Amino acid sequence: MTLSSSFADAVTAWLIAFPALFSIINPFGASMIFAQATEGRERRDVLVLARSVALNSLIILLVSLWGGGWILHFFGISMDALRVTGGLVVVARAWVMLQQPKANEERKERQALQGGRTASALDLQEHAFFPLAMPFTVGPGSISVAIALSTSRPDAMPEMHYLIGISVAATAMALLIAVLYSYAERVVSFLGVTGARIVSRLAALILLAIGVQILASGVSGFVTAAVRQALH
């Protein structure tokens, strides 16, 4: 196994994982709500909070990516079954995001603002994990997508190469969250509500396609196994 092939595998894994994580987290849209939660705060406090939320989000994603598939395997579930299930979860999530963007925005606002308790807190750092990292930034949907990604390794790719690629994708996602949350006010002025909704729709469409691809991979595995069994 050459270094170039290892790098190519990691890049392929990154290209599988990053668009899916970007689509489900939608950091551009989330940063606009983050701006509401931190309105009127000192610039230094906002920067520290953004980094803390990004780090917490990265930890949640890595645990889901590394451990999700293993936990499901522990219960004797086959890889193809995991892919079908994960694909269905991703498709269902993307469909809701695509068809009900306003309801999705309102849910995210409720998660982040907690009825005004987050914005009025004396120390925002207390909210860096809950609710700003989880469930606002990385919630059940993001964790489901991460677990689905952990089962989506191409059969010909070594597991370690795939893990490296998806881990780098999660890290890149966390860095993007840190940057966009740090400059959330500028994102608000640049995108506006209409721009944020356009980004959300595009992200949902990408996520839907990724979910279909994961689902198709699982169905293909079942069909191939059935054909092999029939031939023998």
Short mmCIF file of C-alpha atoms in Angstrom, two decimals:
data_model
loop_
_atom_site.label_atom_id
_atom_site.label_comp_id
_atom_site.label_asym_id
_atom_site.label_seq_id
_atom_site.Cartn_x
_atom_site.Cartn_y
_atom_site.Cartn_z
CA MET A 1 0.00 0.00 0.00
CA THR A 2 1.73 3.19 -1.17
CA LEU A 3 1.57 6.58 0.49
CA SER A 4 -0.22 8.04 -2.54
CA SER A 5 -2.95 5.40 -2.42
CA SER A 6 -3.37 5.94 1.34
CA PHE A 7 -3.73 9.68 0.76
CA ALA A 8 -6.20 9.08 -2.07
CA ASP A 9 -8.31 6.84 0.20
CA ALA A 10 -8.32 9.47 2.95
CA VAL A 11 -9.37 12.17 0.47
CA THR A 12 -12.18 9.94 -0.82
CA ALA A 13 -13.38 9.36 2.75
CA TRP A 14 -13.22 13.12 3.40
CA LEU A 15 -15.32 13.78 0.30
CA ILE A 16 -17.91 11.29 1.59
CA ALA A 17 -18.07 12.69 5.13
CA PHE A 18 -17.61 16.46 4.91
CA PRO A 19 -20.57 17.26 2.61
CA ALA A 20 -22.84 15.10 4.78
CA LEU A 21 -21.72 16.76 8.03
CA PHE A 22 -21.91 20.22 6.46
CA SER A 23 -25.41 19.56 5.17
CA ILE A 24 -26.87 18.28 8.45
CA ILE A 25 -25.13 20.86 10.69
CA ASN A 26 -25.55 23.80 8.27
CA PRO A 27 -23.05 26.05 10.09
CA PHE A 28 -24.06 29.14 8.09
CA GLY A 29 -27.66 28.94 9.26
CA ALA A 30 -26.60 27.94 12.78
CA SER A 31 -24.24 30.91 13.04
CA MET A 32 -27.17 33.28 12.53
CA ILE A 33 -28.93 31.82 15.57
CA PHE A 34 -25.63 31.83 17.49
CA ALA A 35 -25.47 35.57 16.81
CA GLN A 36 -28.83 35.96 18.57
CA ALA A 37 -27.62 34.00 21.59
CA THR A 38 -24.47 36.14 21.92
CA GLU A 39 -25.93 39.53 21.01
CA GLY A 40 -24.44 42.34 23.10
CA ARG A 41 -21.63 40.20 24.51
CA GLU A 42 -17.97 41.18 24.65
CA ARG A 43 -16.05 40.20 21.53
CA ARG A 44 -13.52 38.24 23.58
CA ASP A 45 -16.28 36.20 25.27
CA VAL A 46 -17.87 35.38 21.90
CA LEU A 47 -14.55 34.11 20.51
CA VAL A 48 -13.90 31.91 23.55
CA LEU A 49 -17.45 30.54 23.41
CA ALA A 50 -17.23 29.82 19.65
CA ARG A 51 -14.05 27.80 20.16
CA SER A 52 -15.53 25.89 23.08
CA VAL A 53 -18.69 25.01 21.13
CA ALA A 54 -16.59 23.90 18.15
CA LEU A 55 -14.36 21.70 20.35
CA ASN A 56 -17.35 20.11 22.10
CA SER A 57 -19.00 19.50 18.74
CA LEU A 58 -15.83 17.85 17.42
CA ILE A 59 -15.69 15.48 20.40
CA ILE A 60 -19.33 14.46 19.88
CA LEU A 61 -18.76 13.87 16.17
CA LEU A 62 -15.58 11.83 16.67
CA VAL A 63 -17.21 9.61 19.30
CA SER A 64 -20.13 8.99 16.91
CA LEU A 65 -17.85 8.35 13.91
CA TRP A 66 -15.44 6.04 15.74
CA GLY A 67 -17.83 4.24 18.06
CA GLY A 68 -21.23 4.27 16.36
CA GLY A 69 -20.61 1.43 13.93
CA TRP A 70 -18.80 -0.65 16.55
CA ILE A 71 -21.68 -0.35 19.01
CA LEU A 72 -24.18 -1.46 16.38
CA HIS A 73 -21.88 -4.31 15.32
CA PHE A 74 -21.79 -5.44 18.95
CA PHE A 75 -25.47 -6.27 18.64
CA GLY A 76 -24.79 -8.49 15.61
CA ILE A 77 -26.18 -6.16 12.96
CA SER A 78 -24.66 -6.66 9.52
CA MET A 79 -22.84 -3.91 7.64
CA ASP A 80 -25.46 -3.86 4.87
CA ALA A 81 -28.27 -3.57 7.42
CA LEU A 82 -26.41 -0.65 9.01
CA ARG A 83 -26.05 1.05 5.65
CA VAL A 84 -29.74 0.62 4.78
CA THR A 85 -30.82 1.89 8.19
CA GLY A 86 -28.35 4.77 8.14
CA GLY A 87 -29.38 5.72 4.62
CA LEU A 88 -33.05 5.76 5.59
CA VAL A 89 -32.31 7.96 8.62
CA VAL A 90 -30.32 10.42 6.52
CA VAL A 91 -32.97 10.50 3.76
CA ALA A 92 -35.76 11.10 6.29
CA ARG A 93 -33.80 13.89 7.98
CA ALA A 94 -32.95 15.57 4.68
CA TRP A 95 -36.54 15.33 3.47
CA VAL A 96 -37.83 17.16 6.55
CA MET A 97 -35.13 19.85 6.13
CA LEU A 98 -36.08 20.24 2.47
CA GLN A 99 -39.85 20.34 2.91
CA GLN A 100 -40.11 22.23 6.22
CA PRO A 101 -37.17 24.67 6.41
CA LYS A 102 -39.02 27.19 8.57
CA ALA A 103 -40.03 24.55 11.13
CA ASN A 104 -36.43 23.34 11.20
CA GLU A 105 -35.18 26.91 11.85
CA GLU A 106 -37.69 27.38 14.67
CA ARG A 107 -36.62 24.11 16.29
CA LYS A 108 -32.96 25.14 16.15
CA GLU A 109 -33.79 28.52 17.69
CA ARG A 110 -35.63 26.84 20.57
CA GLN A 111 -32.67 24.54 21.15
CA ALA A 112 -30.13 27.36 21.21
CA LEU A 113 -32.02 30.10 23.00
CA GLN A 114 -33.86 27.95 25.57
CA GLY A 115 -36.65 30.48 25.91
CA GLY A 116 -34.18 33.34 26.40
CA ARG A 117 -32.22 31.63 29.18
CA THR A 118 -29.08 31.23 27.07
CA ALA A 119 -28.89 34.86 25.96
CA SER A 120 -29.54 36.16 29.50
CA ALA A 121 -27.00 33.89 31.23
CA LEU A 122 -24.29 35.67 33.20
CA ASP A 123 -21.62 33.25 31.96
CA LEU A 124 -22.23 31.90 28.47
CA GLN A 125 -19.42 29.36 28.90
CA GLU A 126 -21.81 27.36 31.07
CA HIS A 127 -23.86 26.77 27.92
CA ALA A 128 -20.94 25.82 25.67
CA PHE A 129 -21.83 22.12 25.81
CA PHE A 130 -25.59 22.24 26.46
CA PRO A 131 -27.43 23.60 24.59
CA LEU A 132 -25.02 25.31 22.15
CA ALA A 133 -22.91 22.27 21.21
CA MET A 134 -25.60 19.67 21.80
CA PRO A 135 -28.34 19.61 20.68
CA PHE A 136 -28.12 22.94 18.80
CA THR A 137 -24.94 22.50 16.73
CA VAL A 138 -24.62 18.70 16.82
CA GLY A 139 -27.95 17.15 17.69
CA PRO A 140 -29.58 13.74 17.22
CA GLY A 141 -29.72 14.25 13.45
CA SER A 142 -26.01 15.00 13.19
CA ILE A 143 -25.15 12.04 15.43
CA SER A 144 -27.34 9.78 13.26
CA VAL A 145 -25.55 10.98 10.13
CA ALA A 146 -22.15 10.44 11.79
CA ILE A 147 -23.09 6.87 12.73
CA ALA A 148 -24.35 6.28 9.18
CA LEU A 149 -21.00 7.57 7.86
CA SER A 150 -19.12 5.18 10.14
CA THR A 151 -20.77 2.30 8.26
CA SER A 152 -20.30 3.75 4.77
CA ARG A 153 -16.71 2.70 4.12
CA PRO A 154 -16.21 1.45 0.54
CA ASP A 155 -15.45 -2.28 0.63
CA ALA A 156 -12.11 -1.87 -1.12
CA MET A 157 -10.84 0.82 1.27
CA PRO A 158 -8.79 -0.09 4.39
CA GLU A 159 -10.63 0.81 7.58
CA MET A 160 -7.81 2.96 8.97
CA HIS A 161 -7.67 5.10 5.82
CA TYR A 162 -11.41 5.65 6.02
CA LEU A 163 -11.28 6.57 9.71
CA ILE A 164 -8.52 9.08 9.06
CA GLY A 165 -10.49 10.69 6.23
CA ILE A 166 -13.77 11.03 8.14
CA SER A 167 -11.92 12.24 11.25
CA VAL A 168 -10.23 14.97 9.21
CA ALA A 169 -13.66 15.87 7.81
CA ALA A 170 -15.06 16.21 11.35
CA THR A 171 -12.07 18.36 12.32
CA ALA A 172 -12.56 20.59 9.27
CA MET A 173 -16.23 20.89 10.19
CA ALA A 174 -15.32 21.96 13.75
CA LEU A 175 -12.88 24.57 12.41
CA LEU A 176 -15.57 25.95 10.11
CA ILE A 177 -17.99 26.13 13.05
CA ALA A 178 -15.40 28.02 15.11
CA VAL A 179 -14.79 30.54 12.32
CA LEU A 180 -18.45 31.13 11.42
CA TYR A 181 -19.56 31.38 15.05
CA SER A 182 -16.69 33.77 15.78
CA TYR A 183 -17.86 36.04 12.95
CA ALA A 184 -21.59 35.29 13.27
CA GLU A 185 -22.62 38.94 13.07
CA ARG A 186 -20.84 39.33 9.73
CA VAL A 187 -22.51 36.15 8.43
CA VAL A 188 -25.90 37.63 9.38
CA SER A 189 -25.21 40.87 7.53
CA PHE A 190 -23.80 39.04 4.51
CA LEU A 191 -26.40 36.30 4.03
CA GLY A 192 -29.57 37.60 5.62
CA VAL A 193 -32.59 35.35 6.22
CA THR A 194 -33.16 34.66 2.52
CA GLY A 195 -29.55 33.68 1.90
CA ALA A 196 -29.53 31.41 4.92
CA ARG A 197 -32.64 29.61 3.70
CA ILE A 198 -31.14 29.12 0.24
CA VAL A 199 -28.04 27.57 1.83
CA SER A 200 -30.27 25.36 4.00
CA ARG A 201 -32.23 24.11 0.98
CA LEU A 202 -29.06 23.34 -0.98
CA ALA A 203 -27.58 21.56 2.05
CA ALA A 204 -30.75 19.49 2.46
CA LEU A 205 -30.65 18.49 -1.22
CA ILE A 206 -27.01 17.37 -0.92
CA LEU A 207 -27.81 15.43 2.25
CA LEU A 208 -30.74 13.72 0.53
CA ALA A 209 -28.47 12.56 -2.29
CA ILE A 210 -25.89 11.26 0.21
CA GLY A 211 -28.59 9.38 2.10
CA VAL A 212 -29.82 7.75 -1.11
CA GLN A 213 -26.24 6.75 -1.94
CA ILE A 214 -25.73 5.12 1.48
CA LEU A 215 -29.09 3.35 1.18
CA ALA A 216 -28.28 2.12 -2.34
CA SER A 217 -24.94 0.75 -1.12
CA GLY A 218 -26.70 -1.30 1.55
CA VAL A 219 -29.36 -2.61 -0.83
CA SER A 220 -26.66 -3.51 -3.36
CA GLY A 221 -24.84 -5.47 -0.64
CA PHE A 222 -27.97 -7.44 0.21
CA VAL A 223 -28.64 -8.21 -3.47
CA THR A 224 -25.03 -9.31 -4.08
CA ALA A 225 -25.10 -11.57 -1.02
CA ALA A 226 -28.41 -13.11 -2.14
CA VAL A 227 -27.08 -13.78 -5.67
CA ARG A 228 -23.93 -15.42 -4.30
CA GLN A 229 -25.97 -17.59 -1.97
CA ALA A 230 -28.28 -18.62 -4.82
CA LEU A 231 -25.34 -19.56 -7.04
CA HIS A 232 -23.84 -21.74 -4.34
#
